[in-house]
Amino acid sequence: QVQLAESGGGLVRSGGSLTLSCTISGRTRSPYVMAWFRQPPAKDRAFVAAISRSGARTYYADSVKGRVTISRDNGANTVLLQINSLKPDDTAVYYCAAGDFYETNADEYTYWGPGTQVTVSS
């Protein structure tokens, strides 16, 4: 069984920076396509960023493009999401996801972490 776990969330002031981590463990056969999603209070889960198996390709939602960097270290089985210039609208539960396809649709991802809370104050 593959398990994902996020860490690094917390309370940050507007304009600050934060880095989230996702650790993949369990019976992994090969690197997965990895992605980050977020769910603001009372809103649906939305795509944030994705990275290919090798890490050579990345894709970002328009809402975070220019402020976010997704990266991975396959040897360490970790994926990072760095967010700069944080805004109150970035407040959400952030989820790490793994799947077989380079997609923005949450339904295409097989494994999910429990999420980590990011709160950005005004």
PDB file of C-alpha atoms in Angstrom:
ATOM      1  CA  GLN A   1       0.000   0.000   0.000  1.00  0.00           C
ATOM      2  CA  VAL A   2       1.271   3.465  -0.947  1.00  0.00           C
ATOM      3  CA  GLN A   3       0.952   6.187   1.678  1.00  0.00           C
ATOM      4  CA  LEU A   4       1.397   9.943   1.383  1.00  0.00           C
ATOM      5  CA  ALA A   5       1.937  12.401   4.219  1.00  0.00           C
ATOM      6  CA  GLU A   6       2.106  16.200   4.041  1.00  0.00           C
ATOM      7  CA  SER A   7       3.941  18.485   6.429  1.00  0.00           C
ATOM      8  CA  GLY A   8       5.032  22.104   6.694  1.00  0.00           C
ATOM      9  CA  GLY A   9       1.707  23.880   7.029  1.00  0.00           C
ATOM     10  CA  GLY A  10       1.084  26.644   9.525  1.00  0.00           C
ATOM     11  CA  LEU A  11       0.141  30.272  10.098  1.00  0.00           C
ATOM     12  CA  VAL A  12       1.941  32.804   7.898  1.00  0.00           C
ATOM     13  CA  ARG A  13       1.494  36.534   7.317  1.00  0.00           C
ATOM     14  CA  SER A  14       0.614  37.923   3.910  1.00  0.00           C
ATOM     15  CA  GLY A  15       3.725  38.307   1.782  1.00  0.00           C
ATOM     16  CA  GLY A  16       5.567  35.536   3.549  1.00  0.00           C
ATOM     17  CA  SER A  17       6.858  32.245   2.187  1.00  0.00           C
ATOM     18  CA  LEU A  18       6.246  28.635   3.083  1.00  0.00           C
ATOM     19  CA  THR A  19       7.404  25.226   1.885  1.00  0.00           C
ATOM     20  CA  LEU A  20       5.226  22.137   2.098  1.00  0.00           C
ATOM     21  CA  SER A  21       6.627  18.615   1.979  1.00  0.00           C
ATOM     22  CA  CYS A  22       5.082  15.350   0.847  1.00  0.00           C
ATOM     23  CA  THR A  23       6.635  12.012   1.742  1.00  0.00           C
ATOM     24  CA  ILE A  24       5.739   8.889  -0.244  1.00  0.00           C
ATOM     25  CA  SER A  25       6.141   5.532   1.477  1.00  0.00           C
ATOM     26  CA  GLY A  26       4.989   1.948   1.106  1.00  0.00           C
ATOM     27  CA  ARG A  27       5.253  -0.494  -1.790  1.00  0.00           C
ATOM     28  CA  THR A  28       6.174   1.939  -4.544  1.00  0.00           C
ATOM     29  CA  ARG A  29       7.242   0.266  -7.808  1.00  0.00           C
ATOM     30  CA  SER A  30       8.321   3.375  -9.688  1.00  0.00           C
ATOM     31  CA  PRO A  31       7.989   7.164  -9.342  1.00  0.00           C
ATOM     32  CA  TYR A  32       4.452   8.488  -9.680  1.00  0.00           C
ATOM     33  CA  VAL A  33       3.176  11.639 -11.271  1.00  0.00           C
ATOM     34  CA  MET A  34       2.737  13.924  -8.270  1.00  0.00           C
ATOM     35  CA  ALA A  35       0.458  16.874  -7.708  1.00  0.00           C
ATOM     36  CA  TRP A  36      -0.700  19.352  -5.094  1.00  0.00           C
ATOM     37  CA  PHE A  37      -4.322  20.334  -4.599  1.00  0.00           C
ATOM     38  CA  ARG A  38      -5.891  22.698  -2.094  1.00  0.00           C
ATOM     39  CA  GLN A  39      -9.326  23.150  -0.578  1.00  0.00           C
ATOM     40  CA  PRO A  40     -10.200  26.565   0.898  1.00  0.00           C
ATOM     41  CA  PRO A  41     -12.898  26.773   3.582  1.00  0.00           C
ATOM     42  CA  ALA A  42     -16.357  26.033   2.160  1.00  0.00           C
ATOM     43  CA  LYS A  43     -14.939  25.573  -1.347  1.00  0.00           C
ATOM     44  CA  ASP A  44     -14.154  22.642  -3.641  1.00  0.00           C
ATOM     45  CA  ARG A  45     -10.747  21.055  -3.976  1.00  0.00           C
ATOM     46  CA  ALA A  46      -8.688  22.782  -6.678  1.00  0.00           C
ATOM     47  CA  PHE A  47      -5.534  21.952  -8.608  1.00  0.00           C
ATOM     48  CA  VAL A  48      -2.335  23.786  -7.659  1.00  0.00           C
ATOM     49  CA  ALA A  49       0.661  22.132  -9.340  1.00  0.00           C
ATOM     50  CA  ALA A  50       1.869  18.873 -10.882  1.00  0.00           C
ATOM     51  CA  ILE A  51       5.250  17.339 -11.649  1.00  0.00           C
ATOM     52  CA  SER A  52       6.193  14.490 -13.973  1.00  0.00           C
ATOM     53  CA  ARG A  53       7.793  11.246 -12.841  1.00  0.00           C
ATOM     54  CA  SER A  54      11.315  12.420 -13.605  1.00  0.00           C
ATOM     55  CA  GLY A  55      10.711  15.977 -12.458  1.00  0.00           C
ATOM     56  CA  ALA A  56      11.507  17.354 -15.912  1.00  0.00           C
ATOM     57  CA  ARG A  57       8.027  18.793 -16.457  1.00  0.00           C
ATOM     58  CA  THR A  58       5.924  20.986 -14.187  1.00  0.00           C
ATOM     59  CA  TYR A  59       2.517  22.598 -14.537  1.00  0.00           C
ATOM     60  CA  TYR A  60       0.854  25.280 -12.422  1.00  0.00           C
ATOM     61  CA  ALA A  61      -2.602  26.687 -11.949  1.00  0.00           C
ATOM     62  CA  ASP A  62      -2.989  30.276 -13.126  1.00  0.00           C
ATOM     63  CA  SER A  63      -3.864  31.348  -9.594  1.00  0.00           C
ATOM     64  CA  VAL A  64      -0.398  30.455  -8.287  1.00  0.00           C
ATOM     65  CA  LYS A  65       1.820  30.732 -11.373  1.00  0.00           C
ATOM     66  CA  GLY A  66       4.889  32.824 -10.628  1.00  0.00           C
ATOM     67  CA  ARG A  67       4.601  32.340  -6.865  1.00  0.00           C
ATOM     68  CA  VAL A  68       4.848  28.556  -6.591  1.00  0.00           C
ATOM     69  CA  THR A  69       7.566  26.006  -7.325  1.00  0.00           C
ATOM     70  CA  ILE A  70       7.005  22.253  -7.266  1.00  0.00           C
ATOM     71  CA  SER A  71      10.018  19.951  -7.097  1.00  0.00           C
ATOM     72  CA  ARG A  72      10.837  16.356  -6.240  1.00  0.00           C
ATOM     73  CA  ASP A  73      13.640  14.165  -4.976  1.00  0.00           C
ATOM     74  CA  ASN A  74      12.920  10.612  -6.092  1.00  0.00           C
ATOM     75  CA  GLY A  75      15.807   9.211  -4.071  1.00  0.00           C
ATOM     76  CA  ALA A  76      14.272  10.633  -0.913  1.00  0.00           C
ATOM     77  CA  ASN A  77      10.680   9.962  -2.039  1.00  0.00           C
ATOM     78  CA  THR A  78       9.680  13.551  -1.383  1.00  0.00           C
ATOM     79  CA  VAL A  79       7.851  16.294  -3.249  1.00  0.00           C
ATOM     80  CA  LEU A  80       8.030  19.949  -2.242  1.00  0.00           C
ATOM     81  CA  LEU A  81       5.739  22.894  -2.845  1.00  0.00           C
ATOM     82  CA  GLN A  82       7.284  26.302  -2.232  1.00  0.00           C
ATOM     83  CA  ILE A  83       4.857  29.224  -2.065  1.00  0.00           C
ATOM     84  CA  ASN A  84       6.059  32.822  -2.101  1.00  0.00           C
ATOM     85  CA  SER A  85       4.160  36.092  -1.659  1.00  0.00           C
ATOM     86  CA  LEU A  86       1.405  34.360   0.248  1.00  0.00           C
ATOM     87  CA  LYS A  87      -2.071  35.866   0.126  1.00  0.00           C
ATOM     88  CA  PRO A  88      -5.122  35.323   2.354  1.00  0.00           C
ATOM     89  CA  ASP A  89      -6.734  33.526  -0.607  1.00  0.00           C
ATOM     90  CA  ASP A  90      -4.010  30.877  -0.285  1.00  0.00           C
ATOM     91  CA  THR A  91      -5.581  29.766   3.003  1.00  0.00           C
ATOM     92  CA  ALA A  92      -6.633  26.151   2.527  1.00  0.00           C
ATOM     93  CA  VAL A  93      -5.958  22.552   3.368  1.00  0.00           C
ATOM     94  CA  TYR A  94      -3.212  21.431   0.995  1.00  0.00           C
ATOM     95  CA  TYR A  95      -3.200  17.847  -0.263  1.00  0.00           C
ATOM     96  CA  CYS A  96      -0.489  15.795  -1.931  1.00  0.00           C
ATOM     97  CA  ALA A  97      -1.593  13.295  -4.587  1.00  0.00           C
ATOM     98  CA  ALA A  98       0.031  10.517  -6.643  1.00  0.00           C
ATOM     99  CA  GLY A  99      -1.127   8.933  -9.882  1.00  0.00           C
ATOM    100  CA  ASP A 100      -0.218   7.473 -13.249  1.00  0.00           C
ATOM    101  CA  PHE A 101      -1.175  10.419 -15.458  1.00  0.00           C
ATOM    102  CA  TYR A 102       0.000  14.006 -15.764  1.00  0.00           C
ATOM    103  CA  GLU A 103      -3.391  15.541 -15.005  1.00  0.00           C
ATOM    104  CA  THR A 104      -5.103  18.472 -13.305  1.00  0.00           C
ATOM    105  CA  ASN A 105      -8.240  16.446 -12.547  1.00  0.00           C
ATOM    106  CA  ALA A 106      -8.276  15.176  -8.964  1.00  0.00           C
ATOM    107  CA  ASP A 107     -10.244  12.092 -10.031  1.00  0.00           C
ATOM    108  CA  GLU A 108      -7.217  10.852 -11.989  1.00  0.00           C
ATOM    109  CA  TYR A 109      -5.032  10.533  -8.894  1.00  0.00           C
ATOM    110  CA  THR A 110      -4.989   7.287  -6.950  1.00  0.00           C
ATOM    111  CA  TYR A 111      -3.304   8.111  -3.646  1.00  0.00           C
ATOM    112  CA  TRP A 112      -3.854  11.072  -1.320  1.00  0.00           C
ATOM    113  CA  GLY A 113      -2.349  12.404   1.851  1.00  0.00           C
ATOM    114  CA  PRO A 114      -4.482  13.564   4.790  1.00  0.00           C
ATOM    115  CA  GLY A 115      -3.701  17.225   4.117  1.00  0.00           C
ATOM    116  CA  THR A 116      -1.946  20.039   5.950  1.00  0.00           C
ATOM    117  CA  GLN A 117      -3.492  23.374   6.923  1.00  0.00           C
ATOM    118  CA  VAL A 118      -2.050  26.626   5.581  1.00  0.00           C
ATOM    119  CA  THR A 119      -3.469  29.832   7.053  1.00  0.00           C
ATOM    120  CA  VAL A 120      -2.427  33.239   5.725  1.00  0.00           C
ATOM    121  CA  SER A 121      -3.313  36.234   7.881  1.00  0.00           C
ATOM    122  CA  SER A 122      -4.017  39.729   6.563  1.00  0.00           C
TER     123      SER A 122
END
